[in-house]
Short mmCIF file of C-alpha atoms in Angstrom, two decimals:
data_model
loop_
_atom_site.label_atom_id
_atom_site.label_comp_id
_atom_site.label_asym_id
_atom_site.label_seq_id
_atom_site.Cartn_x
_atom_site.Cartn_y
_atom_site.Cartn_z
CA MET L 1 -0.72 -20.53 27.17
CA THR L 2 -4.22 -20.88 25.78
CA LEU L 3 -7.75 -19.52 25.64
CA PHE L 4 -9.10 -23.07 26.07
CA PRO L 5 -7.40 -24.70 29.07
CA ASP L 6 -10.26 -27.13 29.61
CA ALA L 7 -9.62 -28.67 26.20
CA ILE L 8 -5.94 -29.12 27.03
CA ASP L 9 -6.64 -30.59 30.47
CA ALA L 10 -9.26 -32.98 29.11
CA MET L 11 -6.97 -34.42 26.44
CA MET L 12 -3.63 -34.40 28.24
CA GLY L 13 -5.17 -35.84 31.39
CA GLN L 14 -6.05 -39.10 29.65
CA SER L 15 -4.29 -42.35 28.77
CA ILE L 16 -0.48 -42.59 28.86
CA ILE L 17 0.24 -38.89 29.35
CA GLY L 18 -2.45 -38.60 32.03
CA ARG L 19 -0.94 -41.51 33.95
CA ALA L 20 2.53 -40.02 33.57
CA GLN L 21 1.29 -36.78 35.10
CA ALA L 22 -0.37 -38.65 37.96
CA ARG L 23 2.97 -40.35 38.67
CA GLY L 24 4.83 -37.05 38.59
CA LEU L 25 6.94 -37.94 35.56
CA VAL L 26 5.76 -34.91 33.57
CA THR L 27 3.71 -31.81 34.31
CA ILE L 28 1.49 -30.05 31.80
CA THR L 29 -0.20 -26.87 32.98
CA ALA L 30 -2.70 -24.98 30.83
CA HIS L 31 -2.63 -21.25 31.62
CA GLN L 32 -5.76 -19.25 30.73
CA ILE L 33 -4.54 -16.11 28.95
CA ARG L 34 -7.76 -14.24 29.83
CA GLU L 35 -6.76 -14.26 33.49
CA TYR L 36 -3.93 -11.87 32.64
CA THR L 37 -6.04 -9.11 31.11
CA THR L 38 -6.52 -5.73 32.82
CA ASN L 39 -10.10 -5.01 31.72
CA LYS L 40 -13.43 -6.24 33.06
CA GLN L 41 -14.34 -7.85 29.75
CA MET L 42 -11.20 -10.02 29.88
CA GLN L 43 -10.55 -8.98 26.31
CA VAL L 44 -7.51 -10.56 24.68
CA ASP L 45 -7.93 -9.46 21.06
CA ASP L 46 -8.58 -6.36 18.97
CA TYR L 47 -8.82 -5.23 15.35
CA PRO L 48 -5.61 -5.40 13.30
CA TYR L 49 -3.83 -2.19 12.39
CA GLY L 50 -3.98 -1.66 8.65
CA GLY L 51 -7.43 -3.19 8.36
CA GLY L 52 -8.49 -6.67 7.40
CA ARG L 53 -10.80 -9.35 8.68
CA GLY L 54 -10.76 -10.95 12.09
CA ALA L 55 -8.89 -9.97 15.22
CA VAL L 56 -5.35 -10.21 16.55
CA MET L 57 -4.36 -11.45 20.02
CA GLN L 58 -2.95 -8.53 21.97
CA ALA L 59 0.63 -8.47 23.18
CA ASP L 60 -0.01 -7.37 26.77
CA PRO L 61 -2.17 -10.26 28.08
CA LEU L 62 0.19 -12.69 26.40
CA TYR L 63 3.20 -11.00 27.96
CA ARG L 64 1.65 -10.95 31.44
CA CYS L 65 0.87 -14.67 31.20
CA TRP L 66 4.32 -15.48 29.85
CA ASP L 67 6.06 -13.37 32.52
CA HIS L 68 4.06 -15.05 35.32
CA ILE L 69 5.10 -18.50 34.12
CA CYS L 70 8.76 -17.50 33.89
CA GLN L 71 8.68 -15.99 37.37
CA GLU L 72 7.14 -19.17 38.77
CA ALA L 73 9.87 -21.21 37.06
CA GLY L 74 12.58 -18.87 38.31
CA GLU L 75 14.05 -18.56 34.83
CA ARG L 76 13.32 -17.45 31.30
CA VAL L 77 11.69 -20.55 29.84
CA HIS L 78 12.29 -21.49 26.20
CA THR L 79 9.13 -20.33 24.43
CA ILE L 80 7.55 -21.82 21.31
CA TYR L 81 4.74 -20.22 19.35
CA LEU L 82 2.74 -22.77 17.34
CA SER L 83 2.50 -21.11 13.96
CA PRO L 84 2.19 -22.08 10.28
CA CYS L 85 5.16 -19.76 9.71
CA GLY L 86 7.53 -21.85 11.84
CA ARG L 87 9.90 -24.68 11.00
CA VAL L 88 8.07 -27.93 10.45
CA PHE L 89 7.93 -30.26 13.45
CA ASP L 90 9.24 -33.79 13.06
CA GLN L 91 10.85 -36.48 15.19
CA GLN L 92 14.30 -34.93 14.86
CA VAL L 93 13.00 -31.58 16.14
CA ALA L 94 11.33 -33.45 19.01
CA LYS L 95 14.62 -35.13 19.93
CA GLU L 96 16.42 -31.78 19.84
CA LEU L 97 13.87 -30.12 22.13
CA LYS L 98 13.81 -33.09 24.51
CA ALA L 99 17.60 -33.04 24.82
CA ALA L 100 17.91 -29.28 25.23
CA TYR L 101 15.11 -28.24 27.59
CA GLU L 102 13.48 -29.45 30.79
CA ARG L 103 10.71 -26.84 30.51
CA LEU L 104 8.89 -25.30 27.57
CA ILE L 105 6.23 -22.66 27.18
CA LEU L 106 3.88 -23.41 24.29
CA VAL L 107 1.89 -20.42 23.04
CA CYS L 108 -1.44 -21.27 21.39
CA GLY L 109 -2.53 -18.54 19.02
CA HIS L 110 -6.09 -17.93 17.87
CA TYR L 111 -8.12 -15.66 15.62
CA GLU L 112 -5.90 -14.08 12.93
CA GLY L 113 -2.72 -14.53 14.92
CA VAL L 114 -0.60 -12.88 17.60
CA ASP L 115 0.76 -9.34 17.85
CA GLN L 116 4.25 -9.51 16.35
CA ARG L 117 5.69 -7.47 19.22
CA PHE L 118 5.01 -10.29 21.67
CA ILE L 119 6.69 -12.73 19.30
CA ASP L 120 9.72 -10.48 18.93
CA GLU L 121 10.12 -10.00 22.67
CA CYS L 122 9.19 -13.37 24.16
CA VAL L 123 9.15 -16.16 21.57
CA ASP L 124 12.36 -18.11 20.95
CA GLU L 125 11.12 -20.10 17.99
CA GLU L 126 8.02 -20.80 15.92
CA ILE L 127 7.03 -24.37 15.07
CA SER L 128 4.51 -25.59 12.50
CA MET L 129 2.77 -28.95 12.25
CA GLY L 130 2.80 -28.75 8.46
CA ASP L 131 1.65 -26.80 5.45
CA PHE L 132 -1.91 -26.23 6.59
CA VAL L 133 -3.80 -23.88 8.92
CA LEU L 134 -5.96 -24.66 11.96
CA THR L 135 -8.32 -22.44 13.94
CA GLY L 136 -5.99 -22.37 16.93
CA GLY L 137 -2.71 -23.61 18.34
CA GLU L 138 -4.14 -26.03 20.90
CA ILE L 139 -4.05 -29.15 18.72
CA PRO L 140 -0.45 -28.53 17.56
CA ALA L 141 0.63 -27.75 21.13
CA MET L 142 -0.87 -30.99 22.42
CA ALA L 143 0.75 -32.95 19.59
CA LEU L 144 4.15 -31.46 20.40
CA ALA L 145 3.73 -32.04 24.13
CA ASP L 146 2.59 -35.63 23.64
CA CYS L 147 5.53 -36.37 21.34
CA LEU L 148 8.08 -35.02 23.83
CA CYS L 149 6.48 -36.42 26.98
CA ARG L 150 6.41 -40.00 25.68
CA MET L 151 10.22 -39.85 25.44
CA VAL L 152 10.60 -39.01 29.14
CA PRO L 153 12.03 -42.04 30.99
CA GLY L 154 9.29 -44.05 32.68
CA VAL L 155 6.38 -42.72 30.62
CA LEU L 156 6.53 -45.76 28.32
CA PRO L 157 7.59 -49.20 29.59
CA GLU L 158 10.85 -49.28 27.59
CA GLU L 159 12.91 -46.95 25.41
CA SER L 160 12.30 -49.27 22.47
CA CYS L 161 8.60 -48.35 22.64
CA TYR L 162 9.47 -45.13 20.83
CA THR L 163 12.85 -45.85 19.23
CA ASP L 164 11.39 -48.72 17.18
CA GLU L 165 8.58 -46.57 15.76
CA SER L 166 8.20 -44.57 12.58
CA HIS L 167 10.58 -41.66 11.98
CA TRP L 168 12.94 -42.32 14.90
CA ASP L 169 15.72 -43.45 12.57
CA GLY L 170 14.36 -41.74 9.46
CA LEU L 171 12.25 -44.70 8.35
CA LEU L 172 8.63 -45.78 8.61
CA GLU L 173 7.68 -48.55 10.99
CA TYR L 174 7.13 -52.13 9.80
CA PRO L 175 3.56 -53.60 9.68
CA GLN L 176 2.08 -54.87 12.95
CA TYR L 177 -0.17 -57.90 13.49
CA SER L 178 -2.17 -59.36 16.38
CA ARG L 179 -4.55 -62.28 17.00
CA PRO L 180 -6.20 -64.13 15.33
CA GLU L 181 -3.69 -65.67 12.92
CA GLU L 182 -6.22 -65.43 10.09
CA TRP L 183 -8.83 -62.68 9.63
CA HIS L 184 -11.10 -62.26 6.61
CA GLY L 185 -8.85 -64.66 4.71
CA ARG L 186 -5.74 -62.61 5.46
CA LYS L 187 -2.98 -64.46 7.31
CA VAL L 188 -0.21 -63.21 9.56
CA PRO L 189 3.18 -63.59 7.78
CA GLU L 190 4.66 -66.99 8.60
CA VAL L 191 7.95 -65.54 9.81
CA LEU L 192 6.16 -63.82 12.70
CA LEU L 193 4.87 -67.20 13.88
CA SER L 194 8.26 -68.90 13.63
CA GLY L 195 9.62 -67.91 17.03
CA HIS L 196 12.97 -67.19 15.38
CA HIS L 197 13.88 -63.77 16.74
CA GLY L 198 16.69 -63.17 14.26
CA LYS L 199 14.46 -63.84 11.26
CA VAL L 200 11.69 -61.70 12.75
CA ASP L 201 14.12 -58.79 13.25
CA ASP L 202 15.36 -59.08 9.67
CA TRP L 203 11.80 -59.21 8.32
CA ARG L 204 10.83 -56.11 10.28
CA LYS L 205 13.88 -54.20 9.05
CA LYS L 206 13.18 -55.16 5.45
CA GLU L 207 9.51 -54.23 5.71
CA SER L 208 10.49 -50.90 7.23
CA TYR L 209 12.82 -50.21 4.30
CA LYS L 210 10.26 -51.30 1.73
CA ARG L 211 7.40 -49.34 3.27
CA THR L 212 9.55 -46.22 3.36
CA MET L 213 10.66 -46.68 -0.25
CA THR L 214 7.03 -47.07 -1.33
CA ARG L 215 5.24 -44.47 0.77
CA ARG L 216 7.93 -41.91 1.54
CA PRO L 217 10.69 -42.03 -1.08
CA ASP L 218 11.70 -38.56 0.12
CA LEU L 219 12.52 -40.00 3.55
CA PHE L 220 14.38 -42.96 2.10
CA ALA L 221 16.46 -40.66 -0.10
CA ARG L 222 17.73 -39.02 3.10
CA PHE L 223 18.40 -42.30 4.90
CA ASP L 224 22.07 -42.60 5.81
CA GLU L 225 23.14 -46.04 4.61
CA ALA L 226 26.56 -45.40 6.14
CA SER L 227 24.88 -45.80 9.53
CA LEU L 228 24.68 -49.55 8.85
CA THR L 229 27.95 -50.69 10.38
CA THR L 230 27.65 -54.48 10.08
CA LYS L 231 27.82 -56.69 7.02
CA HIS L 232 24.56 -58.35 8.05
CA ASP L 233 22.66 -55.05 8.25
CA ARG L 234 23.94 -54.05 4.81
CA LYS L 235 22.83 -57.43 3.47
CA VAL L 236 19.32 -56.95 4.90
CA LEU L 237 19.08 -53.55 3.19
CA ALA L 238 20.26 -55.01 -0.13
CA GLU L 239 17.66 -57.79 0.12
CA ALA L 240 14.96 -55.24 0.92
CA LYS L 241 15.86 -53.20 -2.16
CA ALA L 242 15.81 -56.31 -4.35
CA GLU L 243 12.46 -57.46 -2.96
CA TRP L 244 10.99 -53.98 -3.37
CA ALA L 245 12.15 -53.77 -6.99
CA ALA L 246 10.65 -57.18 -7.74
CA GLU L 247 7.36 -56.20 -6.12
CA GLN L 248 7.17 -53.04 -8.24
CA GLU L 249 7.54 -55.11 -11.41
CA SER L 250 4.92 -57.70 -10.42
CA PRO L 251 1.35 -57.46 -11.81
CA ALA L 252 -0.02 -57.03 -8.27
CA ALA L 253 1.88 -53.74 -7.94
CA GLU L 254 0.21 -52.27 -11.03
#
């Protein structure tokens, strides 16, 4: 639900998500809220009660749009309002939504916000992209949709395309390299050229641990080490911690 459907269609019709839609794996429909107004001006906003700057999106056009979508779906669709007041979106929230719902309505606010009465009556939850404010909900809605759609079977070539990435298991992804082997004097780590899959896997795990410890210690503090069920995995983690500690003490780390 948006005031700028062309922006949604232009972005979500490209690349991986665009191809997924063309193949019928996912469907993203941008509904123009102005089409559900009852006045010739197609007005969707008005001054806020109590005074203040800006305008507030009115409840009635939003409700009419929302009701039309639910009637088309034949059910009350789980509805998310993209708002800086909501719970912060992350990969775990994405997994929860993907597992729980086949359909979602994403409400893109604008101006100074949305009439609270529409939120109280129609919105099931509010979700935020972080502790900052944008001019509208379109960018957050597209980010959420992209994140969920790429987990739909068939959208990416393999499940590992998203399970091996940052945040899936609470860690940051390891560094990636491509050709040539040397660029501007910087070489690809030798282990990645070895052809030894076991050593490559261990290196990637260790680099993932070390990168998370360095860049997101808050994430690493929440990492469940009990999830490592094999002696080898626990050894790799211990080696990563030792290497990370040594790197912090080296002159290059200062």
